[in-house]
CSV table of C-alpha atoms (C1' of nucleotides) in Angstrom, one decimal:
chain,number,residue,atom,x,y,z
A,224,MET,CA,14.2,-11.5,18.2
A,225,THR,CA,14.8,-13.0,14.8
A,226,GLN,CA,12.5,-10.4,13.3
A,227,GLY,CA,14.3,-7.5,14.9
A,228,VAL,CA,17.6,-8.8,13.6
A,229,PHE,CA,16.4,-9.4,10.0
A,230,ARG,CA,14.6,-6.2,10.0
A,231,ALA,CA,17.7,-4.3,11.0
A,232,LEU,CA,19.8,-6.1,8.3
A,233,ALA,CA,17.3,-5.3,5.5
A,234,ASP,CA,18.6,-1.8,4.9
A,235,PRO,CA,22.0,-1.3,3.1
A,236,THR,CA,22.8,1.8,5.2
A,237,ARG,CA,22.4,-0.2,8.4
A,238,ARG,CA,24.5,-3.0,7.1
A,239,ALA,CA,27.2,-0.4,6.2
A,240,ILE,CA,27.0,1.0,9.7
A,241,LEU,CA,27.6,-2.4,11.2
A,242,GLN,CA,30.7,-2.8,9.0
A,243,GLN,CA,31.9,0.7,10.1
A,244,LEU,CA,31.5,-0.3,13.7
A,245,ARG,CA,33.8,-3.2,13.2
A,246,ASP,CA,36.6,-0.7,13.3
A,247,GLY,CA,35.5,0.6,16.7
A,248,PRO,CA,32.7,2.5,18.4
A,249,ARG,CA,31.6,5.7,16.7
A,250,GLY,CA,29.2,8.6,17.5
A,251,VAL,CA,26.4,9.6,15.2
A,252,ASN,CA,28.2,12.5,13.6
A,253,ALA,CA,31.3,10.4,12.8
A,254,LEU,CA,29.1,7.8,11.2
A,255,ALA,CA,27.0,10.3,9.3
A,256,GLN,CA,30.1,11.6,7.5
A,257,GLY,CA,30.4,8.3,5.7
A,258,PHE,CA,27.0,8.5,4.2
A,259,GLU,CA,25.2,11.0,1.9
A,260,MET,CA,22.4,11.7,4.3
A,261,SER,CA,21.7,13.8,7.3
A,262,ARG,CA,22.6,13.0,10.8
A,263,PRO,CA,19.0,12.5,12.0
A,264,ALA,CA,18.6,9.9,9.2
A,265,VAL,CA,21.6,8.0,10.5
A,266,ALA,CA,20.3,8.4,14.0
A,267,LYS,CA,17.1,6.7,13.1
A,268,HIS,CA,19.0,3.8,11.6
A,269,LEU,CA,21.0,3.5,14.8
A,270,LYS,CA,17.8,3.3,16.7
A,271,ILE,CA,16.6,0.4,14.7
A,272,LEU,CA,19.9,-1.3,15.1
A,273,GLU,CA,19.7,-0.8,18.8
A,274,GLU,CA,16.1,-2.2,18.8
A,275,GLY,CA,17.4,-5.3,17.0
A,276,ARG,CA,20.2,-5.4,19.6
A,277,LEU,CA,22.9,-5.3,17.0
A,278,ILE,CA,24.5,-2.3,18.7
A,279,THR,CA,24.8,-1.0,22.2
A,280,VAL,CA,25.1,2.6,23.2
A,281,GLU,CA,27.7,3.9,25.7
A,282,GLN,CA,27.0,7.4,27.0
A,283,ARG,CA,30.2,9.3,27.7
A,284,GLY,CA,29.5,12.8,28.7
A,285,ARG,CA,27.8,14.4,25.7
A,286,GLU,CA,29.0,11.7,23.4
A,287,ARG,CA,27.0,8.5,22.6
A,288,LEU,CA,29.3,5.8,21.4
A,289,ASN,CA,27.7,3.1,19.3
A,290,HIS,CA,29.3,-0.2,19.8
A,291,LEU,CA,28.9,-3.2,17.5
A,292,GLN,CA,27.3,-6.1,19.4
A,293,PRO,CA,27.7,-9.0,17.1
A,294,GLU,CA,26.0,-11.6,19.2
A,295,MET,CA,22.7,-11.1,17.6
A,296,LEU,CA,24.1,-11.8,14.2
A,297,ALA,CA,24.4,-15.3,15.4
A,298,VAL,CA,20.7,-15.4,15.6
A,299,ALA,CA,20.5,-14.8,11.8
A,300,GLN,CA,23.3,-17.3,11.2
A,301,ARG,CA,21.5,-19.9,13.2
A,302,TRP,CA,18.3,-19.3,11.2
A,303,LEU,CA,20.2,-19.6,8.0
A,304,GLY,CA,21.9,-22.7,9.3
A,305,PHE,CA,18.6,-24.6,9.2
A,306,PHE,CA,18.9,-24.7,5.5
A,307,ASP,CA,22.3,-26.2,5.4
A,308,ALA,CA,20.9,-29.6,5.4
A,309,PHE,CA,18.7,-28.8,2.4
A,310,TRP,CA,21.8,-27.3,0.7
A,311,ASP,CA,23.7,-30.5,1.3
A,312,ASP,CA,20.9,-32.7,0.1
A,313,LYS,CA,20.7,-30.7,-3.1
A,314,LEU,CA,24.4,-31.0,-3.6
A,315,ALA,CA,24.3,-34.7,-3.0
A,316,ASN,CA,21.5,-35.2,-5.5
A,317,LEU,CA,23.5,-33.2,-8.0
A,318,LYS,CA,26.5,-35.3,-7.3
A,319,LEU,CA,24.5,-38.5,-8.1
A,320,GLU,CA,23.3,-37.0,-11.3
A,321,VAL,CA,26.7,-36.1,-12.3
A,322,GLU,CA,28.0,-39.5,-11.5
A,323,ARG,CA,25.6,-41.4,-13.7
A,324,ASP,CA,26.0,-38.8,-16.5
A,325,ASP,CA,29.0,-40.5,-18.0
A,326,ASP,CA,27.8,-40.9,-21.6
B,109,MET,CA,22.6,-9.2,-4.8
B,110,THR,CA,23.1,-9.0,-1.0
B,111,GLN,CA,20.3,-6.4,-0.9
B,112,GLY,CA,17.8,-8.6,-2.7
B,113,VAL,CA,18.5,-11.5,-0.3
B,114,PHE,CA,18.3,-9.4,2.9
B,115,ARG,CA,15.3,-7.6,1.7
B,116,ALA,CA,13.6,-10.9,1.1
B,117,LEU,CA,14.5,-12.2,4.5
B,118,ALA,CA,13.2,-9.2,6.3
B,119,ASP,CA,9.6,-10.3,6.3
B,120,PRO,CA,8.4,-13.1,8.7
B,121,THR,CA,5.9,-14.5,6.1
B,122,ARG,CA,8.7,-14.8,3.5
B,123,ARG,CA,10.9,-16.6,6.0
B,124,ALA,CA,8.1,-18.9,6.8
B,125,ILE,CA,7.6,-19.6,3.1
B,126,LEU,CA,11.2,-20.6,2.7
B,127,GLN,CA,10.9,-23.0,5.6
B,128,GLN,CA,7.8,-24.5,4.0
B,129,LEU,CA,9.6,-25.0,0.8
B,130,ARG,CA,12.2,-27.1,2.5
B,131,ASP,CA,9.6,-29.8,2.4
B,132,GLY,CA,9.3,-29.7,-1.3
B,133,PRO,CA,8.0,-27.4,-4.0
B,134,ARG,CA,4.6,-25.8,-3.6
B,135,GLY,CA,2.1,-23.8,-5.6
B,136,VAL,CA,0.8,-20.4,-4.4
B,137,ASN,CA,-2.6,-21.9,-3.2
B,138,ALA,CA,-1.0,-24.6,-1.2
B,139,LEU,CA,1.3,-22.1,0.5
B,140,ALA,CA,-1.5,-19.6,1.1
B,141,GLN,CA,-3.4,-22.1,3.1
B,142,GLY,CA,-0.7,-22.1,5.7
B,143,PHE,CA,-1.0,-18.3,6.3
B,144,GLU,CA,-3.9,-16.1,7.4
B,145,MET,CA,-3.8,-14.0,4.3
B,146,SER,CA,-5.1,-14.0,0.8
B,147,ARG,CA,-3.5,-15.8,-2.1
B,148,PRO,CA,-2.5,-12.5,-3.9
B,149,ALA,CA,-0.7,-11.5,-0.7
B,150,VAL,CA,1.4,-14.7,-0.7
B,151,ALA,CA,1.9,-14.3,-4.4
B,152,LYS,CA,3.5,-10.9,-3.8
B,153,HIS,CA,5.8,-12.4,-1.3
B,154,LEU,CA,6.8,-15.1,-3.7
B,155,LYS,CA,7.6,-12.5,-6.3
B,156,ILE,CA,10.0,-10.8,-3.8
B,157,LEU,CA,11.6,-14.1,-3.0
B,158,GLU,CA,12.1,-14.7,-6.7
B,159,GLU,CA,13.6,-11.3,-7.2
B,160,GLY,CA,16.0,-12.1,-4.4
B,161,ARG,CA,16.6,-15.5,-6.2
B,162,LEU,CA,15.8,-17.4,-3.1
B,163,ILE,CA,13.2,-19.4,-5.1
B,164,THR,CA,12.8,-20.5,-8.6
B,165,VAL,CA,9.5,-21.2,-10.4
B,166,GLU,CA,8.8,-24.3,-12.4
B,167,GLN,CA,5.8,-23.9,-14.7
B,168,ARG,CA,4.0,-27.3,-15.1
B,169,GLY,CA,0.9,-27.0,-17.1
B,170,ARG,CA,-1.3,-24.6,-15.2
B,171,GLU,CA,0.7,-25.1,-12.0
B,172,ARG,CA,3.6,-22.9,-10.9
B,173,LEU,CA,5.8,-24.8,-8.5
B,174,ASN,CA,8.0,-22.7,-6.3
B,175,HIS,CA,11.3,-24.3,-5.5
B,176,LEU,CA,13.6,-23.3,-2.7
B,177,GLN,CA,16.9,-22.2,-4.1
B,178,PRO,CA,19.2,-22.1,-1.1
B,179,GLU,CA,22.3,-21.0,-2.9
B,180,MET,CA,21.5,-17.3,-2.3
B,181,LEU,CA,21.2,-17.9,1.5
B,182,ALA,CA,25.0,-18.5,1.3
B,183,VAL,CA,25.3,-14.9,0.3
B,184,ALA,CA,23.8,-13.8,3.6
B,185,GLN,CA,25.8,-16.3,5.4
B,186,ARG,CA,29.0,-15.0,3.9
B,187,TRP,CA,28.1,-11.4,4.7
B,188,LEU,CA,27.5,-12.4,8.3
B,189,GLY,CA,30.7,-14.4,8.3
B,190,PHE,CA,32.7,-11.2,8.1
B,191,PHE,CA,31.7,-10.5,11.7
B,192,ASP,CA,32.8,-13.9,13.1
B,193,ALA,CA,36.0,-12.3,14.4
B,194,PHE,CA,33.9,-10.3,16.8
B,195,TRP,CA,32.3,-13.2,18.5
B,196,ASP,CA,33.2,-13.7,22.1
B,197,ASP,CA,32.1,-15.5,25.2
B,198,LYS,CA,28.8,-13.6,25.4
B,199,LEU,CA,27.6,-16.1,22.8
B,200,ALA,CA,27.0,-18.7,25.6
B,201,ASN,CA,24.6,-16.4,27.4
B,202,LEU,CA,22.7,-15.7,24.2
B,203,LYS,CA,22.2,-19.4,23.5
B,204,LEU,CA,19.7,-19.7,26.3
B,205,GLU,CA,17.5,-17.0,24.8
B,206,VAL,CA,17.7,-18.3,21.3
B,207,GLU,CA,16.3,-21.7,22.4
B,208,ARG,CA,13.0,-20.3,23.4
B,209,ASP,CA,12.5,-18.2,20.3
B,210,ASP,CA,9.5,-18.6,18.0
B,211,ASP,CA,9.4,-16.9,14.6
C,56,DA,C1',30.8,33.8,30.2
C,57,DT,C1',30.3,32.6,25.7
C,58,DA,C1',30.8,29.9,21.8
C,59,DT,C1',31.1,25.4,19.9
C,60,DT,C1',30.1,20.7,19.6
C,61,DG,C1',27.4,16.2,19.8
C,62,DT,C1',23.1,14.8,20.0
C,63,DG,C1',17.8,14.1,20.6
C,64,DA,C1',13.1,15.3,19.2
C,65,DA,C1',9.4,17.0,16.5
C,66,DA,C1',6.9,17.8,12.4
C,67,DC,C1',6.5,16.9,7.8
C,68,DT,C1',6.8,14.4,3.1
C,69,DA,C1',7.3,10.9,-0.6
C,70,DA,C1',7.9,6.3,-1.5
C,71,DT,C1',7.5,1.6,-0.3
C,72,DT,C1',5.2,-2.2,1.9
C,73,DG,C1',1.9,-5.5,2.9
C,74,DG,C1',-2.5,-6.3,2.6
C,75,DT,C1',-7.3,-6.4,0.4
C,76,DT,C1',-11.1,-7.3,-3.3
C,77,DT,C1',-12.4,-8.1,-7.9
C,78,DC,C1',-12.0,-9.8,-12.4
C,79,DC,C1',-10.0,-12.6,-16.0
C,80,DC,C1',-7.6,-16.5,-18.3
C,81,DA,C1',-5.8,-21.0,-19.3
C,82,DT,C1',-5.6,-25.8,-18.1
C,83,DA,C1',-7.6,-30.0,-16.4
C,84,DA,C1',-11.5,-32.7,-15.2
C,85,DA,C1',-16.7,-34.1,-15.4
D,89,DT,C1',-18.7,-28.8,-23.6
D,90,DT,C1',-19.2,-27.3,-19.4
D,91,DT,C1',-17.3,-26.8,-14.8
D,92,DA,C1',-13.7,-26.5,-11.5
D,93,DT,C1',-9.1,-25.3,-10.4
D,94,DG,C1',-4.6,-22.8,-10.2
D,95,DG,C1',-2.9,-18.6,-10.6
D,96,DG,C1',-1.9,-13.7,-12.8
D,97,DA,C1',-3.1,-8.6,-12.9
D,98,DA,C1',-5.3,-4.3,-11.6
D,99,DA,C1',-7.0,-1.0,-8.5
D,100,DC,C1',-7.1,0.4,-4.2
D,101,DC,C1',-5.9,1.3,0.9
D,102,DA,C1',-3.5,1.9,5.5
D,103,DA,C1',0.7,1.7,7.8
D,104,DT,C1',5.5,1.9,7.7
D,105,DT,C1',9.9,3.6,6.1
D,106,DA,C1',13.5,6.5,5.0
D,107,DG,C1',14.5,10.7,4.4
D,108,DT,C1',14.2,16.0,5.3
D,109,DT,C1',14.5,20.6,8.0
D,110,DT,C1',14.3,23.0,12.2
D,111,DC,C1',14.7,23.7,17.0
D,112,DA,C1',16.4,22.8,21.6
D,113,DC,C1',19.7,21.4,25.0
D,114,DA,C1',23.6,19.9,27.7
D,115,DA,C1',28.6,19.2,27.8
D,116,DT,C1',32.9,20.9,26.5
D,117,DA,C1',36.3,24.3,25.0
D,118,DT,C1',38.0,29.1,24.6
DNA sequence: ATATTGTGAAACTAATTGGTTTCCCATAAA
DNA sequence: TTTATGGGAAACCAATTAGTTTCACAATAT
């Protein structure tokens, strides 16, 4: 699960797609207009985003609307959260250094 | 900057390396023992982590100690934070799945 | 009925990735 | 001074990635 999310986030086009989808669901063509690449290329990115469960697809007639599904971003946030303690420790150590650096 | 970070995080070995480094700085050989791959392979991952500025290298004699530098993880966290507005009550359902996740 | 639109699928390509083995060098220890 | 250790660099390889063009097809619009 974690792998699917981080893999999906690794590509700048895919991250941009997610940001686009914050404004509402979009079809492949609408999305592809925002990028300098062909529709099939964007379609492949969407597939990877779908595999990572960062988007869901709603079929409406001949249209396929790609919806942002931000729940999985929480997986990434949670993983990163495990380092917050380290971050805090480092800041604390730094603080100590600063405090006895009064000469 | 964001690209370097997300690229570095895309590989499970690299994420595992970062987790290892939470316990303190390590040389390539020490790290490589934790994975079923050769030292040069791990060295390449370290290089990518360094390019993404997720680690720093301290040269001590013939040893090169790789230090976790968690500041850049905040870059990823900030990017993900832009989606916080989208979170809804589906998060509760997700929590169950997350808790039995490996990787 | 016909034309247009939104999309998927296949086949192909170039570049990148993730790994290997081998060899070499500098530092540290005997 | 010789040996052992920690690690870089090169050359190579297979698989994956990110893109392309072309074709096909079903749903909508005229």
